[in-house]
Amino acid sequence: MTRNCLVLVAILCLMQSTAAIADKGKTAAPRVTLTADERQLLDGVFKQGLFDPTGAERVRVKTSVRTVFGVSRETVREAWFRKGTGKAPGTLVFVDGEERRVSDRRTIETVDFIATCRLRFPKLVPAPPEGKRRGPLRDRRPSKPVEEIDNSPLVLAAWLYRLGHEDLAVRALSQSLSEGRETFGAAAELQGGRIDVEWWTRACRSELAHVAFEEMVHAFMVAADDEALAAGERLVRLYPDESKQFRQSTSILNDLRRRKSAGTFGRIRTQQWPAAFKTWDGRKQTDYLIDSLDQIGGRPFSMGGVANLVEDASVMALARIGDSAVPALIAVIEKDTRLTRTVQYWEGISTEPTVVTVREAALDALMSITGTPFVDPNSIDDSFSRQSDAQVRQVAARIQVYWDRYGRMPFDERMMRILTEPTSDFESKRQAATNLAHLGETRLLGFSQMRVEASSNDRRRPPHAAIKKFKNPTIASAILAAFDADLKHFNSQPHQDFGEFQRRGIEDGYMQSLIDLGDTTIAPELTQRAASSWQLRERQLFANAACQLGAPGAMRAFAKQIERAGFALPADKPDTEAQWQPGAIALSSIVEDLVRMKSPEADRALFAISDPTHPYYATACSRITAGDQGYGDRGWLSHPYCLKILRSELDNQERTGGNYRRQGARVILTIRQQGNSFTSDIPVPFVDPKMLKDAADERRCDRAALKLNLLVYGFAPYHPLAKDADARLKEFKRVFDGFRDGFRLATQLEIQFLELPYGECWFLPEWKPLSRPATQVDVTAGRAVFQLNGTGKVAPLKLPAVASAARSLPFFPVISRPKLLLIVQAEIDAKGKTVYGVIGAGAPRRVRPDELTDIKPIRKSFFDFLR
């Protein structure tokens, strides 16, 4: 009996437990009706101008969309089709209110709107947690393709609501509110759990207005002015308040209407000027060119979206006219409200493209003439073309004051006056020094491109004749005096974290101007300053400038001091990345100057730094082996001293704290010490998964081997994840040590013939081809790859030469493109066959003729290379 009771109790407990679980598993039925707030929101969207789809048909149409790059892309968009009455054609209505006539109904495809929405919104999306709701609408946000805006969840919710499908409207709206990343790139703003109807409505209209604004700009830039005017008028008609968020909406519309009245509506500038243009006087040329400024360009001149007006033909022609064009250009900046056809657009930063004004084009021409940057891009908000009329007039007034003061002087006298006047600001002095150092060269100073265009080649041009014009002081003495005054003023001011970089910029600017000026009479004073200076930076600056002006004595002495570490590098700072440490910056500059010097003293100093016992070694090693180097760090790698450091590191098994791991076809390197990770593709030689481990801790020798692979031609590929990494490393060291004569930088011609990546620092083994058959002594000494026991003779092939490998090489899998080899030895054996000694993809080795294809010597002439 007792047993039966226990069984009964157990059954009852089980039943209660099962019922509890079942009750717990029950969920509330999904909501199918909108709340009062939601209805108010969707009704508000229609009241604010969203198209009412009642009686219309959802369709899909092939069309083209204009882009900010001045081209159109083909796409498919969805719209509503409203049937015409009688014989009138139907009309397509797009999401922003754009209407297009349809002459042939067969060109559009019907879409089952409700069925599509059921697939798009299969369920109700829960609201995000309170802590994850985001902030208000941003003023600047990346734009989305218009196809996505056509199907905005919020807009679809409104249409579903109006068509009587409230259950689907609930789902669409829930997705819109939950995602927080609507088509307008903003998040749900909730007030005490309730929808902020006004905010959401404004955000939706803002994005629809943005579509119309972009349509206007993209059509305007290619002179599709009918489209541009229609889009602009639609913008201000349907979205009058929202159109004010675009600072240029009114000015673009006004410019379109101006062009219509002037008869230039839809006109594209012709590339040729009138045949008699060159015979006109400067005034007539200036008037013609200024009149044509509103036809400049049409698309950004660079991928970053910068409108590089300074290189436009009309702007450059105005700059060539020179001083006589300045008064007219000042008048343009002051009064001319026309727009060019050029658009600039910072992708990913701002969604509002900017149409560049004629005023900015005139400013670029004027700054190029005067050599004076009247506007600093960093000192104003956004761009010069988006400044107010009052702000631009202030710039014009400032330029007029400048011209009244200096305009009657020739350019060189003007610059000398600015350089020597105590009342000139130091930024103007620096620019004047640069201009005087480049007299006779093309000046290109624009709002977006502030620079003086130096000579087109690296060869030093002869000093300009104006150097002899100024005696007391000379141009060089005036630059040096400005240098002293500028630094004295700089040192008297408080500075933030970037003060040291600003100081270096000032110093380098003046010294480079002295070097570019080419006046060798200043070299003795620079030499004296270098000898009397006790500071590392000052001694280096003056010694380097004197050396480049033909007086190398001070630089030789400086190199000897570096060789014996006669100066202490600046101390490192806490919480500063390695490449920005003062010691690393100072040593980088020293290395660059020593490399440029190209003297025995400089070579000895650099190779001294590569000795692990040298005080500078640790700093140099950390930067040479670093993986965060950019274009500005190439100075570390432009001399064979860096290879000696990397060879030392090949023996260093110390772990760096990094870890490599394989993830599909990618390699992920995680630097634990810095908390960073870097992802790259698996190198081609290791595409076979069987060749790689899943993970490996990074060692200092791994970093060195990878860097040597990048820098030196001829080594077998290496990767820390390779299963035979240790064997490869051992072979790496054997091959490196086998090149007894060291390495040298490859010439540009060798880089072209070997098809090496452009812009890298490539080293080749120092290997001089013999003019006689090689002997065993030559092989042992590393002067030859092989010897034929006295039976060979020198082949007629001019060395060095290049060739392609006829088949896969050691350490390489079979890959699609043959690896180029450098031929350093070629001899004919006793049987009359040519035997080659090659470097590339491993140790130097002997190969047969059938192992090579496409053999050609590295000729001195590029035209020979083409042949």
CSV table of N, CA and C in Angstrom, one decimal, residues 122-188:
chain,number,residue,atom,x,y,z
A,122,PRO,N,9.0,38.4,-41.5
A,122,PRO,CA,8.3,37.1,-41.1
A,122,PRO,C,7.8,37.1,-39.7
A,123,LYS,N,8.4,38.0,-38.8
A,123,LYS,CA,7.9,38.0,-37.4
A,123,LYS,C,8.1,39.3,-36.8
A,124,LEU,N,7.6,39.5,-35.6
A,124,LEU,CA,7.7,40.7,-34.8
A,124,LEU,C,9.1,40.7,-34.2
A,125,VAL,N,9.8,41.8,-34.3
A,125,VAL,CA,11.2,41.9,-33.7
A,125,VAL,C,11.0,42.6,-32.4
A,126,PRO,N,11.6,42.0,-31.3
A,126,PRO,CA,11.5,42.6,-30.0
A,126,PRO,C,12.2,43.9,-29.9
A,127,ALA,N,11.8,44.8,-29.0
A,127,ALA,CA,12.4,46.1,-28.9
A,127,ALA,C,13.8,45.9,-28.2
A,128,PRO,N,14.7,46.8,-28.5
A,128,PRO,CA,16.1,46.6,-27.9
A,128,PRO,C,16.0,47.0,-26.4
A,129,PRO,N,17.0,46.4,-25.6
A,129,PRO,CA,17.0,46.8,-24.2
A,129,PRO,C,17.2,48.3,-24.0
A,130,GLU,N,16.8,48.8,-22.9
A,130,GLU,CA,16.8,50.2,-22.7
A,130,GLU,C,18.3,50.7,-22.8
A,131,GLY,N,19.2,50.0,-22.3
A,131,GLY,CA,20.6,50.4,-22.4
A,131,GLY,C,21.2,50.5,-23.7
A,132,LYS,N,20.6,49.8,-24.7
A,132,LYS,CA,21.2,49.7,-26.0
A,132,LYS,C,20.5,50.6,-27.0
A,133,ARG,N,19.5,51.4,-26.5
A,133,ARG,CA,18.9,52.4,-27.4
A,133,ARG,C,19.9,53.6,-27.7
A,134,ARG,N,19.9,54.0,-28.9
A,134,ARG,CA,21.0,54.9,-29.3
A,134,ARG,C,20.5,56.4,-29.2
A,135,GLY,N,21.4,57.3,-29.6
A,135,GLY,CA,21.1,58.7,-29.4
A,135,GLY,C,20.4,59.3,-30.6
A,136,PRO,N,20.3,60.6,-30.7
A,136,PRO,CA,19.5,61.3,-31.6
A,136,PRO,C,20.1,61.3,-33.0
A,137,LEU,N,19.4,61.8,-34.0
A,137,LEU,CA,19.8,61.9,-35.4
A,137,LEU,C,21.1,62.7,-35.5
A,138,ARG,N,22.0,62.2,-36.3
A,138,ARG,CA,23.3,62.8,-36.5
A,138,ARG,C,23.1,63.8,-37.7
A,139,ASP,N,23.9,64.8,-37.7
A,139,ASP,CA,23.9,65.8,-38.8
A,139,ASP,C,24.6,65.2,-40.1
A,140,ARG,N,25.7,64.4,-39.8
A,140,ARG,CA,26.4,63.8,-40.9
A,140,ARG,C,26.4,62.3,-40.8
A,141,ARG,N,26.1,61.7,-41.9
A,141,ARG,CA,26.0,60.2,-41.8
A,141,ARG,C,26.3,59.6,-43.2
A,142,PRO,N,26.9,58.5,-43.3
A,142,PRO,CA,27.1,57.9,-44.6
A,142,PRO,C,25.8,57.6,-45.3
A,143,SER,N,25.7,57.9,-46.6
A,143,SER,CA,24.5,57.6,-47.3
A,143,SER,C,24.5,56.2,-47.8
A,144,LYS,N,23.3,55.7,-48.0
A,144,LYS,CA,23.1,54.4,-48.5
A,144,LYS,C,22.6,54.4,-50.0
A,145,PRO,N,22.8,53.3,-50.7
A,145,PRO,CA,22.3,53.3,-52.0
A,145,PRO,C,20.8,53.6,-52.1
A,146,VAL,N,20.3,54.2,-53.1
A,146,VAL,CA,18.9,54.6,-53.2
A,146,VAL,C,18.0,53.4,-53.2
A,147,GLU,N,18.5,52.3,-53.7
A,147,GLU,CA,17.7,51.0,-53.7
A,147,GLU,C,17.3,50.6,-52.3
A,148,GLU,N,18.2,50.8,-51.3
A,148,GLU,CA,17.9,50.5,-49.9
A,148,GLU,C,16.8,51.5,-49.4
A,149,ILE,N,16.9,52.7,-49.7
A,149,ILE,CA,16.0,53.7,-49.3
A,149,ILE,C,14.6,53.4,-49.8
A,150,ASP,N,14.5,52.9,-51.1
A,150,ASP,CA,13.2,52.5,-51.6
A,150,ASP,C,12.5,51.6,-50.7
A,151,ASN,N,13.2,50.7,-50.0
A,151,ASN,CA,12.6,49.7,-49.2
A,151,ASN,C,12.9,49.9,-47.7
A,152,SER,N,12.9,51.2,-47.2
A,152,SER,CA,13.0,51.5,-45.8
A,152,SER,C,11.9,50.8,-45.0
A,153,PRO,N,12.3,50.1,-43.9
A,153,PRO,CA,11.2,49.5,-43.1
A,153,PRO,C,10.2,50.4,-42.6
A,154,LEU,N,10.6,51.7,-42.3
A,154,LEU,CA,9.6,52.6,-41.8
A,154,LEU,C,8.7,53.0,-42.9
A,155,VAL,N,9.2,53.3,-44.1
A,155,VAL,CA,8.3,53.7,-45.2
A,155,VAL,C,7.4,52.5,-45.6
A,156,LEU,N,8.0,51.3,-45.6
A,156,LEU,CA,7.1,50.1,-45.9
A,156,LEU,C,6.0,50.0,-44.9
A,157,ALA,N,6.4,50.2,-43.6
A,157,ALA,CA,5.3,50.1,-42.6
A,157,ALA,C,4.2,51.1,-42.8
A,158,ALA,N,4.5,52.3,-43.2
A,158,ALA,CA,3.5,53.3,-43.5
A,158,ALA,C,2.6,52.8,-44.7
A,159,TRP,N,3.2,52.3,-45.8
A,159,TRP,CA,2.4,51.9,-46.9
A,159,TRP,C,1.6,50.7,-46.5
A,160,LEU,N,2.1,49.7,-45.8
A,160,LEU,CA,1.3,48.6,-45.3
A,160,LEU,C,0.1,49.0,-44.5
A,161,TYR,N,0.3,50.0,-43.6
A,161,TYR,CA,-0.7,50.5,-42.8
A,161,TYR,C,-1.8,51.2,-43.6
A,162,ARG,N,-1.4,51.9,-44.6
A,162,ARG,CA,-2.4,52.6,-45.4
A,162,ARG,C,-3.2,51.6,-46.3
A,163,LEU,N,-2.5,50.5,-46.7
A,163,LEU,CA,-3.2,49.5,-47.5
A,163,LEU,C,-4.0,48.5,-46.7
A,164,GLY,N,-4.1,48.7,-45.4
A,164,GLY,CA,-4.9,47.8,-44.6
A,164,GLY,C,-4.3,46.6,-44.0
A,165,HIS,N,-3.0,46.5,-44.1
A,165,HIS,CA,-2.3,45.3,-43.6
A,165,HIS,C,-1.6,45.7,-42.3
A,166,GLU,N,-2.4,45.9,-41.3
A,166,GLU,CA,-1.8,46.4,-40.0
A,166,GLU,C,-0.9,45.4,-39.4
A,167,ASP,N,-1.2,44.1,-39.5
A,167,ASP,CA,-0.3,43.1,-38.9
A,167,ASP,C,1.1,43.1,-39.5
A,168,LEU,N,1.2,43.3,-40.8
A,168,LEU,CA,2.5,43.4,-41.4
A,168,LEU,C,3.2,44.8,-41.1
A,169,ALA,N,2.4,45.8,-40.9
A,169,ALA,CA,2.9,47.1,-40.6
A,169,ALA,C,3.6,47.1,-39.2
A,170,VAL,N,3.0,46.3,-38.3
A,170,VAL,CA,3.5,46.1,-36.9
A,170,VAL,C,4.9,45.5,-37.0
A,171,ARG,N,5.0,44.5,-37.9
A,171,ARG,CA,6.3,43.8,-38.0
A,171,ARG,C,7.4,44.7,-38.6
A,172,ALA,N,7.0,45.4,-39.7
A,172,ALA,CA,8.0,46.3,-40.4
A,172,ALA,C,8.4,47.4,-39.4
A,173,LEU,N,7.5,48.0,-38.7
A,173,LEU,CA,7.8,49.1,-37.8
A,173,LEU,C,8.7,48.5,-36.6
A,174,SER,N,8.4,47.3,-36.2
A,174,SER,CA,9.2,46.8,-35.1
A,174,SER,C,10.7,46.6,-35.5
A,175,GLN,N,10.8,46.2,-36.8
A,175,GLN,CA,12.2,46.0,-37.3
A,175,GLN,C,12.9,47.4,-37.4
A,176,SER,N,12.2,48.3,-37.8
A,176,SER,CA,12.7,49.7,-38.0
A,176,SER,C,13.2,50.2,-36.6
A,177,LEU,N,12.3,50.1,-35.6
A,177,LEU,CA,12.7,50.6,-34.3
A,177,LEU,C,13.8,49.8,-33.6
A,178,SER,N,13.8,48.5,-33.8
A,178,SER,CA,14.7,47.6,-33.1
A,178,SER,C,16.1,47.7,-33.7
A,179,GLU,N,16.2,47.8,-35.1
A,179,GLU,CA,17.5,47.8,-35.7
A,179,GLU,C,18.3,49.1,-35.3
A,180,GLY,N,17.5,50.2,-35.2
A,180,GLY,CA,18.2,51.4,-34.8
A,180,GLY,C,19.0,52.0,-35.9
A,181,ARG,N,19.1,51.3,-37.1
A,181,ARG,CA,19.9,51.8,-38.2
A,181,ARG,C,19.0,51.9,-39.4
A,182,GLU,N,18.1,52.9,-39.4
A,182,GLU,CA,17.1,53.0,-40.5
A,182,GLU,C,17.9,53.5,-41.7
A,183,THR,N,17.1,53.7,-42.8
A,183,THR,CA,17.7,54.2,-44.0
A,183,THR,C,18.4,55.5,-43.8
A,184,PHE,N,17.9,56.3,-42.8
A,184,PHE,CA,18.5,57.6,-42.5
A,184,PHE,C,19.7,57.4,-41.5
A,185,GLY,N,20.1,56.2,-41.2
A,185,GLY,CA,21.3,56.0,-40.4
A,185,GLY,C,21.2,56.5,-39.0
A,186,ALA,N,20.1,56.5,-38.4
A,186,ALA,CA,19.9,57.0,-37.1
A,186,ALA,C,19.3,55.9,-36.2
A,187,ALA,N,19.0,56.2,-35.0
A,187,ALA,CA,18.5,55.2,-34.0
A,187,ALA,C,17.2,55.7,-33.4
A,188,ALA,N,16.5,54.7,-32.9
A,188,ALA,CA,15.2,55.0,-32.3
A,188,ALA,C,15.4,55.9,-31.0
